[in-house]
mmCIF file of C-alpha atoms in Angstrom:
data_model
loop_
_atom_site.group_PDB
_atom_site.id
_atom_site.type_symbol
_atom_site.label_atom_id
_atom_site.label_comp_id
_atom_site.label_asym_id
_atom_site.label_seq_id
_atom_site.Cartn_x
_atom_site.Cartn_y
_atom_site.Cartn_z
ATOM 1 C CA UNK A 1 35.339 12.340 10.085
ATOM 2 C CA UNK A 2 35.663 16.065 10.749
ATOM 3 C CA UNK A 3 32.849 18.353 11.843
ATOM 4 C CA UNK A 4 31.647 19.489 8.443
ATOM 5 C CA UNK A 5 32.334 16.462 6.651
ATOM 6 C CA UNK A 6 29.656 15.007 9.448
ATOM 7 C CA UNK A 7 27.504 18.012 8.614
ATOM 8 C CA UNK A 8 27.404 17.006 4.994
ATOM 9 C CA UNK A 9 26.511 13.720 5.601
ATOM 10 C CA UNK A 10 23.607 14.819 7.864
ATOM 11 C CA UNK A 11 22.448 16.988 5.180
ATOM 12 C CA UNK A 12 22.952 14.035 2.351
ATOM 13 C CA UNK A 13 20.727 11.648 4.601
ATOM 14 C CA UNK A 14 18.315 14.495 4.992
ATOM 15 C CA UNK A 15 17.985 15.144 1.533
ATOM 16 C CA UNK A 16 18.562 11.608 0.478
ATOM 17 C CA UNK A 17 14.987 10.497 2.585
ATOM 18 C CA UNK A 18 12.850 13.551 1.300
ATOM 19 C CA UNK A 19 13.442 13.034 -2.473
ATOM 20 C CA UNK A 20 11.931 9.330 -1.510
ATOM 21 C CA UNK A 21 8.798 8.553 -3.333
ATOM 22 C CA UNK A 22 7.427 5.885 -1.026
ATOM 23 C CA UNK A 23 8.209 3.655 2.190
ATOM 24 C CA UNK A 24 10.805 1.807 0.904
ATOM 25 C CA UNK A 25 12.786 4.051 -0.826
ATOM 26 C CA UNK A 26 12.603 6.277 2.442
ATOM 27 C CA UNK A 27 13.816 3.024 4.460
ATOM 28 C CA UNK A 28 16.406 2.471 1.907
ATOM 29 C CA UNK A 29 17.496 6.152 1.377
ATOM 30 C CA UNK A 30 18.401 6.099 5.073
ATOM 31 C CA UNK A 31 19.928 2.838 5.687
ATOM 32 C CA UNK A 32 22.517 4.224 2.404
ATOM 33 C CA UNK A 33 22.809 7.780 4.382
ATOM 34 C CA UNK A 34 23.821 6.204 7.904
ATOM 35 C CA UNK A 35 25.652 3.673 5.989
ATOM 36 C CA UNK A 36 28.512 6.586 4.093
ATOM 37 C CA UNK A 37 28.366 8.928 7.416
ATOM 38 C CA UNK A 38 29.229 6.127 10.005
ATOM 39 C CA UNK A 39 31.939 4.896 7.035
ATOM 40 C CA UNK A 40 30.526 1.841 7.519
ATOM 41 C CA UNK A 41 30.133 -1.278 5.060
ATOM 42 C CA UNK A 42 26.354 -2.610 6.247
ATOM 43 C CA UNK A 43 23.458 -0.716 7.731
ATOM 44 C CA UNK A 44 20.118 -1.372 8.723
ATOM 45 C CA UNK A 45 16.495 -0.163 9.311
ATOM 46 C CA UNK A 46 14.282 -2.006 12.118
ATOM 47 C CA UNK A 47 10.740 -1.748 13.009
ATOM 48 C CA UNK A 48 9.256 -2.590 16.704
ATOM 49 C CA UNK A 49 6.483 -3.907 15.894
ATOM 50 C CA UNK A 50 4.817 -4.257 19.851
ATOM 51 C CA UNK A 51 1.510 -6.093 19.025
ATOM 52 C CA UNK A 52 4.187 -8.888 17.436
ATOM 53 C CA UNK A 53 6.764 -9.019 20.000
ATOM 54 C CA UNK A 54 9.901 -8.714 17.121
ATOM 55 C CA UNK A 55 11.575 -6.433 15.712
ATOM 56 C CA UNK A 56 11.244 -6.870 11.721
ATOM 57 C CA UNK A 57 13.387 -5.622 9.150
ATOM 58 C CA UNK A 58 13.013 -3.401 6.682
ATOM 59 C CA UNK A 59 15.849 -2.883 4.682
ATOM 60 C CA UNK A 60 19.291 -4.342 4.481
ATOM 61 C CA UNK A 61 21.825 -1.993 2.409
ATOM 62 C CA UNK A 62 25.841 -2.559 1.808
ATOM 63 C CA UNK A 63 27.886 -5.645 1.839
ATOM 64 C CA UNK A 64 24.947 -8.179 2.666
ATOM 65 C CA UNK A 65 25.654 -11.832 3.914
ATOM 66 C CA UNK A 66 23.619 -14.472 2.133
ATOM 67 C CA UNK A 67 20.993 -14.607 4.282
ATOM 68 C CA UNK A 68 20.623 -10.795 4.222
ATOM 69 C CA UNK A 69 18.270 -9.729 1.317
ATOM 70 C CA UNK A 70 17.403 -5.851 0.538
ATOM 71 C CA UNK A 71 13.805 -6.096 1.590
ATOM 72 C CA UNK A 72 13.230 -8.701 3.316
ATOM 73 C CA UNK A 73 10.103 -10.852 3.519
ATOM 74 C CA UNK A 74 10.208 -12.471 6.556
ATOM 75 C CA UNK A 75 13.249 -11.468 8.479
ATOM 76 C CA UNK A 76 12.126 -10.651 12.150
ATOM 77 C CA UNK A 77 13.588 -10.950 15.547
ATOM 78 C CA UNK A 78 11.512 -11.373 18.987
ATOM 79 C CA UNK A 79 12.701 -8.574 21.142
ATOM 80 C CA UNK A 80 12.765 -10.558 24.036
ATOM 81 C CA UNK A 81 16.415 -11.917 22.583
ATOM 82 C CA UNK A 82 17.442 -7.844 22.426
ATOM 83 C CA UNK A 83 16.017 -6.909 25.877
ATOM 84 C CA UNK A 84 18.168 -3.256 25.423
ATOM 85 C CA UNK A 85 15.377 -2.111 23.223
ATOM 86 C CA UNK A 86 12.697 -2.210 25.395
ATOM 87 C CA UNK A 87 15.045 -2.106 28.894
ATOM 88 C CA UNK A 88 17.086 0.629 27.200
ATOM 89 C CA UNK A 89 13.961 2.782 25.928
ATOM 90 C CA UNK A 90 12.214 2.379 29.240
ATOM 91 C CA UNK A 91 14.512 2.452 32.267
ATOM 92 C CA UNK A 92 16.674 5.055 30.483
ATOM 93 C CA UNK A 93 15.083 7.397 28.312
ATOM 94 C CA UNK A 94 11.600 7.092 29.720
ATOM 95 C CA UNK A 95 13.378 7.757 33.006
ATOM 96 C CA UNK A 96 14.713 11.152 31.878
ATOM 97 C CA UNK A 97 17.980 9.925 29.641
ATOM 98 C CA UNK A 98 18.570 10.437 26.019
ATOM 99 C CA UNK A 99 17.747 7.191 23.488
ATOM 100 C CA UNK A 100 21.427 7.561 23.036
ATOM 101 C CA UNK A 101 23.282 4.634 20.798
ATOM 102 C CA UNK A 102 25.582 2.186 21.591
ATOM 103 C CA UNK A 103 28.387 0.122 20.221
ATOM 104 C CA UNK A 104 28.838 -3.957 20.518
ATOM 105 C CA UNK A 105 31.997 -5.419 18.827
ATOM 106 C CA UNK A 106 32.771 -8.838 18.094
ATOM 107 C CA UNK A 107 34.745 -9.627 20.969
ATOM 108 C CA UNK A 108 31.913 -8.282 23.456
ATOM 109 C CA UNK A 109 32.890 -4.941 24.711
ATOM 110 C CA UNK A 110 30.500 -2.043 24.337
ATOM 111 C CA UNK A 111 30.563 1.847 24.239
ATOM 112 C CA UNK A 112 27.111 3.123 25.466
ATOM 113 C CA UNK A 113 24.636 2.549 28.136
ATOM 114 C CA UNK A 114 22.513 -0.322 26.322
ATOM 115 C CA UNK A 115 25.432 -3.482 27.589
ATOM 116 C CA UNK A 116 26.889 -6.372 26.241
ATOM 117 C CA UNK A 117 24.387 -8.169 23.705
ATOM 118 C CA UNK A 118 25.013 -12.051 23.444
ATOM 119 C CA UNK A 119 22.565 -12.392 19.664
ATOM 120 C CA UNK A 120 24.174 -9.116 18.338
ATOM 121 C CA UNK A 121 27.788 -10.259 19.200
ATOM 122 C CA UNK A 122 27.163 -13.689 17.532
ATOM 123 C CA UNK A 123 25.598 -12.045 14.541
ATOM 124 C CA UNK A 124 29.001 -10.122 14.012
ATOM 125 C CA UNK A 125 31.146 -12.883 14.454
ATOM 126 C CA UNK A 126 28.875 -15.185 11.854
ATOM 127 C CA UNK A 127 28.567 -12.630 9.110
ATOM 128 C CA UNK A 128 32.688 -11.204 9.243
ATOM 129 C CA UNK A 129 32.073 -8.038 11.149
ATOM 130 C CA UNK A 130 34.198 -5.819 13.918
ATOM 131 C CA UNK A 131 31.420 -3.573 15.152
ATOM 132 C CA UNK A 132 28.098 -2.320 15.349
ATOM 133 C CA UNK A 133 26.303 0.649 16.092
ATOM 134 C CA UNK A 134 22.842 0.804 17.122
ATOM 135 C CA UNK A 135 20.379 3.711 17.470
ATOM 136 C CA UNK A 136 17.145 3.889 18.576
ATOM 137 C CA UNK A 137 14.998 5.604 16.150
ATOM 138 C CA UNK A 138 12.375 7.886 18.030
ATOM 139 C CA UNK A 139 9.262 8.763 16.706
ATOM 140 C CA UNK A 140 5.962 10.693 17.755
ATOM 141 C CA UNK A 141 7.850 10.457 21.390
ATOM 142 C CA UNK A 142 7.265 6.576 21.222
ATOM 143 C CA UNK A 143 10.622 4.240 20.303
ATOM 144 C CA UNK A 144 10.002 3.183 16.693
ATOM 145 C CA UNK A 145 12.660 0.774 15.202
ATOM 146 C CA UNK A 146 16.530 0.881 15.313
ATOM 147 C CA UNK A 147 19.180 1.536 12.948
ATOM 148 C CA UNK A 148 21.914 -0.748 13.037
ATOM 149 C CA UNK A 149 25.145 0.174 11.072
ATOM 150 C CA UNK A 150 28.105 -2.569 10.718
ATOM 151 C CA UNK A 151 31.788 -2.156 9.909
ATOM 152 C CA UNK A 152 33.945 -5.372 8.588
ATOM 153 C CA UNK A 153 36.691 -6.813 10.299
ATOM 154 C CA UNK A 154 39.891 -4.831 9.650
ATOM 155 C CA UNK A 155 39.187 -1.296 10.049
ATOM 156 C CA UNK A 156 38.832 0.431 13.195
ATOM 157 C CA UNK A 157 35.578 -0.417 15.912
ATOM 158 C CA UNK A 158 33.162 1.998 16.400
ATOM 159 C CA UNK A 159 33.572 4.281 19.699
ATOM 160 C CA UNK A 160 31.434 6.580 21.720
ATOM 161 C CA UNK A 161 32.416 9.579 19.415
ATOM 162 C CA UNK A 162 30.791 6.845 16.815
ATOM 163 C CA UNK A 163 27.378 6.613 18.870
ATOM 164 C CA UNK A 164 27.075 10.149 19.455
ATOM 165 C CA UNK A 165 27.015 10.687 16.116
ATOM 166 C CA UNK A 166 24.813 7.757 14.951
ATOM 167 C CA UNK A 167 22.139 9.237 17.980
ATOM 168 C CA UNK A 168 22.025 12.244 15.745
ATOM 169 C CA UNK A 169 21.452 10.611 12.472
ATOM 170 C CA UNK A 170 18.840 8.390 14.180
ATOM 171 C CA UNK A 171 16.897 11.691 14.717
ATOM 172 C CA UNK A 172 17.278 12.518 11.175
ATOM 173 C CA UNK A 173 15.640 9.475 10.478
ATOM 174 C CA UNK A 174 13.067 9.487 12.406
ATOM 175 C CA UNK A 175 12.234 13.254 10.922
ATOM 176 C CA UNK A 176 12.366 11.640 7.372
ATOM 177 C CA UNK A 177 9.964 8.454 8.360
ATOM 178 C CA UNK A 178 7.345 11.328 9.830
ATOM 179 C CA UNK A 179 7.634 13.187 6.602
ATOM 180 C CA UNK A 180 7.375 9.544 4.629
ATOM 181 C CA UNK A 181 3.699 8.662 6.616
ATOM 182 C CA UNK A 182 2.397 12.186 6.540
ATOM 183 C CA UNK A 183 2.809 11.805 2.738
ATOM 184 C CA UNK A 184 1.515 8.530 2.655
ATOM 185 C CA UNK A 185 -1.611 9.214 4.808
ATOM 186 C CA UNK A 186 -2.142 12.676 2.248
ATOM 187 C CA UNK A 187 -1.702 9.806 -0.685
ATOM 188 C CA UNK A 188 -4.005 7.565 1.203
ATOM 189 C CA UNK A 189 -6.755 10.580 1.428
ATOM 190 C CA UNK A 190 -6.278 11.528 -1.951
ATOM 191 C CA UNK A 191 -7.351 8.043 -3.311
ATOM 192 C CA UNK A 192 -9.740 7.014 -0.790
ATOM 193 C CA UNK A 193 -13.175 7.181 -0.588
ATOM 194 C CA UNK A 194 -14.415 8.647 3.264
ATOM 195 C CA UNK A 195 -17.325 6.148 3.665
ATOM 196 C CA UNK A 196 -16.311 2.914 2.751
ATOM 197 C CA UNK A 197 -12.314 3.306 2.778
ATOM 198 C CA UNK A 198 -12.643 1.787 -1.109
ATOM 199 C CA UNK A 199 -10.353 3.390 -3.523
ATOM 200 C CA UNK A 200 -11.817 6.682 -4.778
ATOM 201 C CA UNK A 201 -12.816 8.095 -8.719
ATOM 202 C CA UNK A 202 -9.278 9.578 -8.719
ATOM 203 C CA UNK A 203 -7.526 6.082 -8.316
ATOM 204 C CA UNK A 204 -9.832 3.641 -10.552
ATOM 205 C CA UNK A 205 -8.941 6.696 -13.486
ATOM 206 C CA UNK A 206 -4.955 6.264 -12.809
ATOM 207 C CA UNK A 207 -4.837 2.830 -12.465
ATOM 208 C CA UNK A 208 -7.274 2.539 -15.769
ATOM 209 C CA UNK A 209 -5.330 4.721 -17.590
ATOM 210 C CA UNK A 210 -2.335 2.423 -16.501
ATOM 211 C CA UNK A 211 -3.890 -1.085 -17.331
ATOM 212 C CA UNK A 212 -4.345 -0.067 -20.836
ATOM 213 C CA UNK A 213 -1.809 1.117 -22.087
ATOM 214 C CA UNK A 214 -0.249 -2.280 -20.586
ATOM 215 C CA UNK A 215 -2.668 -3.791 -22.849
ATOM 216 C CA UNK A 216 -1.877 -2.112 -25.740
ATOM 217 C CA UNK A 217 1.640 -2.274 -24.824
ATOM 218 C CA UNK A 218 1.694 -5.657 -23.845
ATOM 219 C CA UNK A 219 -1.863 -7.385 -24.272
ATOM 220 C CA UNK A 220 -2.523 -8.077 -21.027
ATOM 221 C CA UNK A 221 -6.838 -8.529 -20.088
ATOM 222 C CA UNK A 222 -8.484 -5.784 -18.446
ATOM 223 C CA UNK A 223 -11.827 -6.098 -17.085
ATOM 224 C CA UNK A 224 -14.548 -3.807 -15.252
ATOM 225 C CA UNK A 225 -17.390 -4.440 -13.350
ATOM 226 C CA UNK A 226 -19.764 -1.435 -12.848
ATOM 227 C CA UNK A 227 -22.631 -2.086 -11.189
ATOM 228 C CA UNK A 228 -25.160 0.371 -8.937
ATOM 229 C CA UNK A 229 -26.231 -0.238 -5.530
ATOM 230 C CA UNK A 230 -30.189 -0.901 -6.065
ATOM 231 C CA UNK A 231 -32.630 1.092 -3.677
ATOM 232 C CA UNK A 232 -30.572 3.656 -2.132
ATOM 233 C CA UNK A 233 -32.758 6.326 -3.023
ATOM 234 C CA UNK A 234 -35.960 4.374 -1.014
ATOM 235 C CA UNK A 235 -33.529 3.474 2.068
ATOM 236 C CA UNK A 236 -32.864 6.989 2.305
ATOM 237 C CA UNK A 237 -36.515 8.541 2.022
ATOM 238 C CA UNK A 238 -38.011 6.162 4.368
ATOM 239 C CA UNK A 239 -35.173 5.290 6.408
ATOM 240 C CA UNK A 240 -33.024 8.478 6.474
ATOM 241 C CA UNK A 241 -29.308 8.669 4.885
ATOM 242 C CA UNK A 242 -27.617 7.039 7.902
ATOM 243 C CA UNK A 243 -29.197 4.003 7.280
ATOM 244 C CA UNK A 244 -28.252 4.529 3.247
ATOM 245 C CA UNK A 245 -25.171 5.100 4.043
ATOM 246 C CA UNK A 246 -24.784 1.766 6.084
ATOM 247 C CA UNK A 247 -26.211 0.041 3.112
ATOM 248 C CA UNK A 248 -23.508 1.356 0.930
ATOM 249 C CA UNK A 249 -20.605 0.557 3.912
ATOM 250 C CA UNK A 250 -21.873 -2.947 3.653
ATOM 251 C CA UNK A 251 -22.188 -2.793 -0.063
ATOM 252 C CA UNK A 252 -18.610 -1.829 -0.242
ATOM 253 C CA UNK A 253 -17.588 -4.642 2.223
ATOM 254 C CA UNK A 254 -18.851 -7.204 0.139
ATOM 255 C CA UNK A 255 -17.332 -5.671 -3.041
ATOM 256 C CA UNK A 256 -13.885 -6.003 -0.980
ATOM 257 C CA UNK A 257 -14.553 -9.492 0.085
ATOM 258 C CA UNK A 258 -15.392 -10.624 -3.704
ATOM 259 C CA UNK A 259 -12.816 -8.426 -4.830
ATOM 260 C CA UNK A 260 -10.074 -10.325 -2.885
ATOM 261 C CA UNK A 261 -11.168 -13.384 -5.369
ATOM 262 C CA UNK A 262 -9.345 -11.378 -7.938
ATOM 263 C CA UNK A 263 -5.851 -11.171 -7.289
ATOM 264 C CA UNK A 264 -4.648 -7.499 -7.427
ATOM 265 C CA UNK A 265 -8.381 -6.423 -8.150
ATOM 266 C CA UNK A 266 -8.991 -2.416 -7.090
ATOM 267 C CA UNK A 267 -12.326 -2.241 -5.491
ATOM 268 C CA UNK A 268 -13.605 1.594 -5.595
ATOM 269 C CA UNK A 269 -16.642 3.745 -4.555
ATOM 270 C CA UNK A 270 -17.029 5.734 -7.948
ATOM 271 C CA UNK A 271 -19.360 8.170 -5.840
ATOM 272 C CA UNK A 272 -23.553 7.826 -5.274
ATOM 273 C CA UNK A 273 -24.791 4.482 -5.195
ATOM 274 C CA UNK A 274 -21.939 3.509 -8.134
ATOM 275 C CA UNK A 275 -19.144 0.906 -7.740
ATOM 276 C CA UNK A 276 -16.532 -0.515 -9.581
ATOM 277 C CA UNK A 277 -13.977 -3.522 -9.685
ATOM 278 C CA UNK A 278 -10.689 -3.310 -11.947
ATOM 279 C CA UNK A 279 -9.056 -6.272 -12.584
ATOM 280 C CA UNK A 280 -6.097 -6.534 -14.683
ATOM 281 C CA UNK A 281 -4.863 -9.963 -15.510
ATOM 282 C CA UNK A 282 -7.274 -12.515 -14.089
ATOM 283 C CA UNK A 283 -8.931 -13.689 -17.840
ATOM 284 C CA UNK A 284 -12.700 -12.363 -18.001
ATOM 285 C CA UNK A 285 -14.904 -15.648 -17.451
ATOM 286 C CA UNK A 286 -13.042 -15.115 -14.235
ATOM 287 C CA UNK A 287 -14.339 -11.985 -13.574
ATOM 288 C CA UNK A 288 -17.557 -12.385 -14.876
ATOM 289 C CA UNK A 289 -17.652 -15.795 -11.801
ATOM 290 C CA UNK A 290 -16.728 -12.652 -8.990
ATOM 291 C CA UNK A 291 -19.007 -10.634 -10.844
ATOM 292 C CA UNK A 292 -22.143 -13.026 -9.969
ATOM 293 C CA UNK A 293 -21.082 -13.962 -6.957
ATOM 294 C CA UNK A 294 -21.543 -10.065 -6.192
ATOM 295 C CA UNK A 295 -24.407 -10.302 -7.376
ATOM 296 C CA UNK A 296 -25.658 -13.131 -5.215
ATOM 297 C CA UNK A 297 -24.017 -11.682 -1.935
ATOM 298 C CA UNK A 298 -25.347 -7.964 -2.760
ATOM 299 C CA UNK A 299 -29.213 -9.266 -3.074
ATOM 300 C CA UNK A 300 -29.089 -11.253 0.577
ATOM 301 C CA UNK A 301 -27.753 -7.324 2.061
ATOM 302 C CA UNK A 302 -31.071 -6.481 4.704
ATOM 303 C CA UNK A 303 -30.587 -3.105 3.371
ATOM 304 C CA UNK A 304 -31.548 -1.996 -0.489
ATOM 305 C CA UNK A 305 -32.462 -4.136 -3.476
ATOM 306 C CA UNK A 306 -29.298 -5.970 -4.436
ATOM 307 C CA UNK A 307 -26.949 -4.886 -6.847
ATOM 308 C CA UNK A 308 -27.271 -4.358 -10.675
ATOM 309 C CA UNK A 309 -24.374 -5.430 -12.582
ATOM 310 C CA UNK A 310 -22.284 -4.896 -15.890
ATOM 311 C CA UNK A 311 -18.765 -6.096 -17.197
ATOM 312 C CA UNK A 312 -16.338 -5.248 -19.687
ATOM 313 C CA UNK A 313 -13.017 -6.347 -20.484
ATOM 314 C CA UNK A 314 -10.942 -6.618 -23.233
ATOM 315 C CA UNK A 315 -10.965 -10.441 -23.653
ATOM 316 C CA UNK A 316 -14.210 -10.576 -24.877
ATOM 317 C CA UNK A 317 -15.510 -9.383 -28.674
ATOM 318 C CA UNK A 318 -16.088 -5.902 -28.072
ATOM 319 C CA UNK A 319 -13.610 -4.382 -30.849
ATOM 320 C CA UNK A 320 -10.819 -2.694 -30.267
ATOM 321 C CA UNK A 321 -10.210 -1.096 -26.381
ATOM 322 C CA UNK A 322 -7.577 1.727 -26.962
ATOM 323 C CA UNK A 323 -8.760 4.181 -23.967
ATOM 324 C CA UNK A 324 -10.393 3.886 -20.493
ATOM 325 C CA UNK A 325 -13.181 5.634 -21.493
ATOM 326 C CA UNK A 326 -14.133 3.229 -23.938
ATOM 327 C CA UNK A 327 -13.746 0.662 -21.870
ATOM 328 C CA UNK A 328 -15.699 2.280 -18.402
ATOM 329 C CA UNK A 329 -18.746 3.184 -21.294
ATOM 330 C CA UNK A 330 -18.958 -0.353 -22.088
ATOM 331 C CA UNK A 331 -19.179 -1.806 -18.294
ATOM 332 C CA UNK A 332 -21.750 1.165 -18.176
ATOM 333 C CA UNK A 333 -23.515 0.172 -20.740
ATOM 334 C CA UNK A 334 -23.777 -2.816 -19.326
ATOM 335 C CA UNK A 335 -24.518 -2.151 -16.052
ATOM 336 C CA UNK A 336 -27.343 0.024 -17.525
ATOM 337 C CA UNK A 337 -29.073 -2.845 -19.215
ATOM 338 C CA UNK A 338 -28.470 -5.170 -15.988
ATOM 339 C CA UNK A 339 -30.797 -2.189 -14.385
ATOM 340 C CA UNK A 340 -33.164 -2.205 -17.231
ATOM 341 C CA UNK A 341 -34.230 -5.984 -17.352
ATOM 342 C CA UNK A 342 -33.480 -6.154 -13.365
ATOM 343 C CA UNK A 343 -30.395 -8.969 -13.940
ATOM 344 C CA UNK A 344 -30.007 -10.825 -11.318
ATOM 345 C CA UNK A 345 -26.688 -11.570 -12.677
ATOM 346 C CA UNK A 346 -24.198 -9.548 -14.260
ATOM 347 C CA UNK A 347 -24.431 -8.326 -18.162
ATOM 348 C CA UNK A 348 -21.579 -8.719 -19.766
ATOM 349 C CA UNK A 349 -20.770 -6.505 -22.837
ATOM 350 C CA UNK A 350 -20.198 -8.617 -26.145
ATOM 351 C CA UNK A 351 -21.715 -12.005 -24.981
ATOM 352 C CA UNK A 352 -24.739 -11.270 -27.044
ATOM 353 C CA UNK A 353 -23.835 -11.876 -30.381
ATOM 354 C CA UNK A 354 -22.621 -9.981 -33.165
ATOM 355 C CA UNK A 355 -25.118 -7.299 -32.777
ATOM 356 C CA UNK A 356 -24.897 -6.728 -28.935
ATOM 357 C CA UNK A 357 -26.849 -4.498 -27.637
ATOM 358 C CA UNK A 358 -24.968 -3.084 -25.408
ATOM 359 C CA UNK A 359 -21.628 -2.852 -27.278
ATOM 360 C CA UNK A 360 -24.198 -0.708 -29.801
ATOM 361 C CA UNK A 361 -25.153 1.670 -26.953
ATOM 362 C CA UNK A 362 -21.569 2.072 -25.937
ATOM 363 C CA UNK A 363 -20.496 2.776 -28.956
ATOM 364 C CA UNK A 364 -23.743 5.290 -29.949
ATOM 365 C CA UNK A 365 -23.321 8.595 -30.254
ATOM 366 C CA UNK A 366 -24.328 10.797 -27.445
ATOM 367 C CA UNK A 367 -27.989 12.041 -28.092
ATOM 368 C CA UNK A 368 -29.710 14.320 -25.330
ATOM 369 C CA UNK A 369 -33.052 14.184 -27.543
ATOM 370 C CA UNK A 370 -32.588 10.388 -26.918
ATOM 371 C CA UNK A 371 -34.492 9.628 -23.251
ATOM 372 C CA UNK A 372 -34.316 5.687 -23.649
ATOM 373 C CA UNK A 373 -30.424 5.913 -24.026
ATOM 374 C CA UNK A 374 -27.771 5.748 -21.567
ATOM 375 C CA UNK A 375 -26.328 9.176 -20.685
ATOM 376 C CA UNK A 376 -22.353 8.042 -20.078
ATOM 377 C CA UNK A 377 -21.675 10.663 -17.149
ATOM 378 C CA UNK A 378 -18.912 12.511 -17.914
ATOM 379 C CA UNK A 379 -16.747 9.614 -18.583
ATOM 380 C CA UNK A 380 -12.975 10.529 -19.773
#
């Protein structure tokens, strides 16, 4: 491959890993871009991960064998049985080197620094391949992962002009992965509550706004539990708002812990002492079961005055749920009534007949001459 034709490929990868939307498509965007620069039939991405020992991997791009699946579950290797990753990155680079690449071919020979690898060897010989390539991917000045690139058997090995190059597009990598987390961690920010590390206002909306129009789409149940932290106001006159904000830390630990029960359930901070769990799918006597068990674990908190409680979802007879904002005004509603006749389990909207009280006060018009009904604040 001539100079520019390298230079294009560089710039494809490049280009190739920013227009990535998350991880994986980042992972996979590079595997591809090594993959047609290296004119190679396989490639690989590889994470160390040191507190495990193994190198895991990420993605698997090209002709796979059968055991080779795009994103792999479960496919991880203990380092000790590639010893050039850690001897390679340590003696060599850490002793002033380059993390340069290397090649190993099927019949044992390599081109690089890194020396003859028995496991990778046998790997090429078992799944019908001439060559590899692998580059240590460098990150934040600590070694990171590998790529691995593959050619089949019939077309030329890989050679040191071959590693060279791959060393390069390894640091093009590496640049793309830092981009990949610093948008991740600005994602992460963006949807996470500072305090507790629940998901934020700005999360339980989108995901809302997503549920429903799977259930209108597609029927599925959506539920929400709203319920308000009882006493926070007290803990922090008498106690100061350290000690308040404790009580809502351990608030929002329990909420994650009965959350969990839910599968796929979003836990969230909504902001004050106000909580929320969104669960979509799990049917609603389900919910309403986590929902008391909140309940139950909030009250025995040393902090506060338990919990107060309400529940919505679209399984139950509450008419017709065609936005989120009907749907969060009933689970306030409910929550609001919880607080009114001090529940020590949740309310849940519809279960009171055909005249339900709080289905009527969701439903009510707004009325600011009204002092005994619920202001809905500023609910979309």
């Amino acid at each position: 491959m001539g100079e520019d034709n390298r230079l294009a490929a560089v710039v494809a990868l490049a280009q190739g890993m920013a227009a990535a939307h998350t991880p994986r498509e980042s992972w996979r965007a590079a595997a591809l871009g090594a993959c047609r620069a290296l004119d190679a039939s396989f490639a690989a991405l590889s994470v160390w991960e040191r507190d495990l020992g193994r190198l895991r991997v990420l993605v698997n791009v090209g002709e796979r064998a059968p055991d080779e699946e795009e994103f792999p579950e479960d496919e991880a290797y203990p380092v000790h049985q590639f010893a050039e990753i850690t001897e390679f990155l340590h003696e060599q680079w850490a002793g002033g080197g380059e993390p340069d690449a290397w090649v190993e071919t099927a019949e044992g020979p390599t081109a690089g620094r890194a020396g003859y690898c028995h496991q990778r060897v046998a790997a090429l010989r078992r799944r019908g391949r001439s060559s590899c390539v692998v580059a240590p991917v460098v990150l934040h000045g600590r070694a990171w992962g590998e790529l691995y690139v593959a050619r089949p058997i019939g077309v030329p090995v890989f050679d040191r002009g071959d590693a060279d190059f791959a060393t390069v597009l390894a640091a093009v990598v590496a640049a793309g992965i830092a981009q990949t987390e610093r948008l991740e961690e600005a994602r992460r920010l963006a949807f996470t509550d500072s305090l507790t590390g629940l998901a934020n206002r700005r999360a339980v909306d989108m995901r809302l706004d997503e549920a429903i129009e799977r259930h209108r789409r597609e029927g599925v149940v959506v539920s929400l539990v709203v319920c308000d932290v009882n006493g926070l106001k007290r803990v922090n006159d008498t106690r100061g708002h350290a000690v308040g904000d404790r009580l809502l830390e351990r608030f929002g630990s329990v909420l994650s812990l009965c959350g969990a029960m839910l599968p796929g359930a979003l836990a969230a901070r909504l902001g004050g002492d106000e909580f929320c769990l969104l669960a979509v799918g799990p049917p609603a006597d389900d919910v309403v079961k986590v929902a008391d068990e909140l309940c139950r674990r909030a009250a025995e908190l040393e902090l506060g005055d338990g919990v107060a409680c309400g529940v919505a979802s679209t399984q139950d007879p509450v008419g017709p749920v065609r936005s989120a904002r009907r749907l969060f005004r009933l689970a306030d509603a409910a929550q609001y009534r919880a607080k009114g006749v001090r529940a020590v389990r949740a309310v849940v909207a519809g279960r009171e007949g055909s005249d339900d009280p709080v289905v009527r006060l969701a439903d009510a018009p707004t009325d600011e001459h009204t002092p005994e009904r619920r202001r809905f604040r500023g609910r979309r």
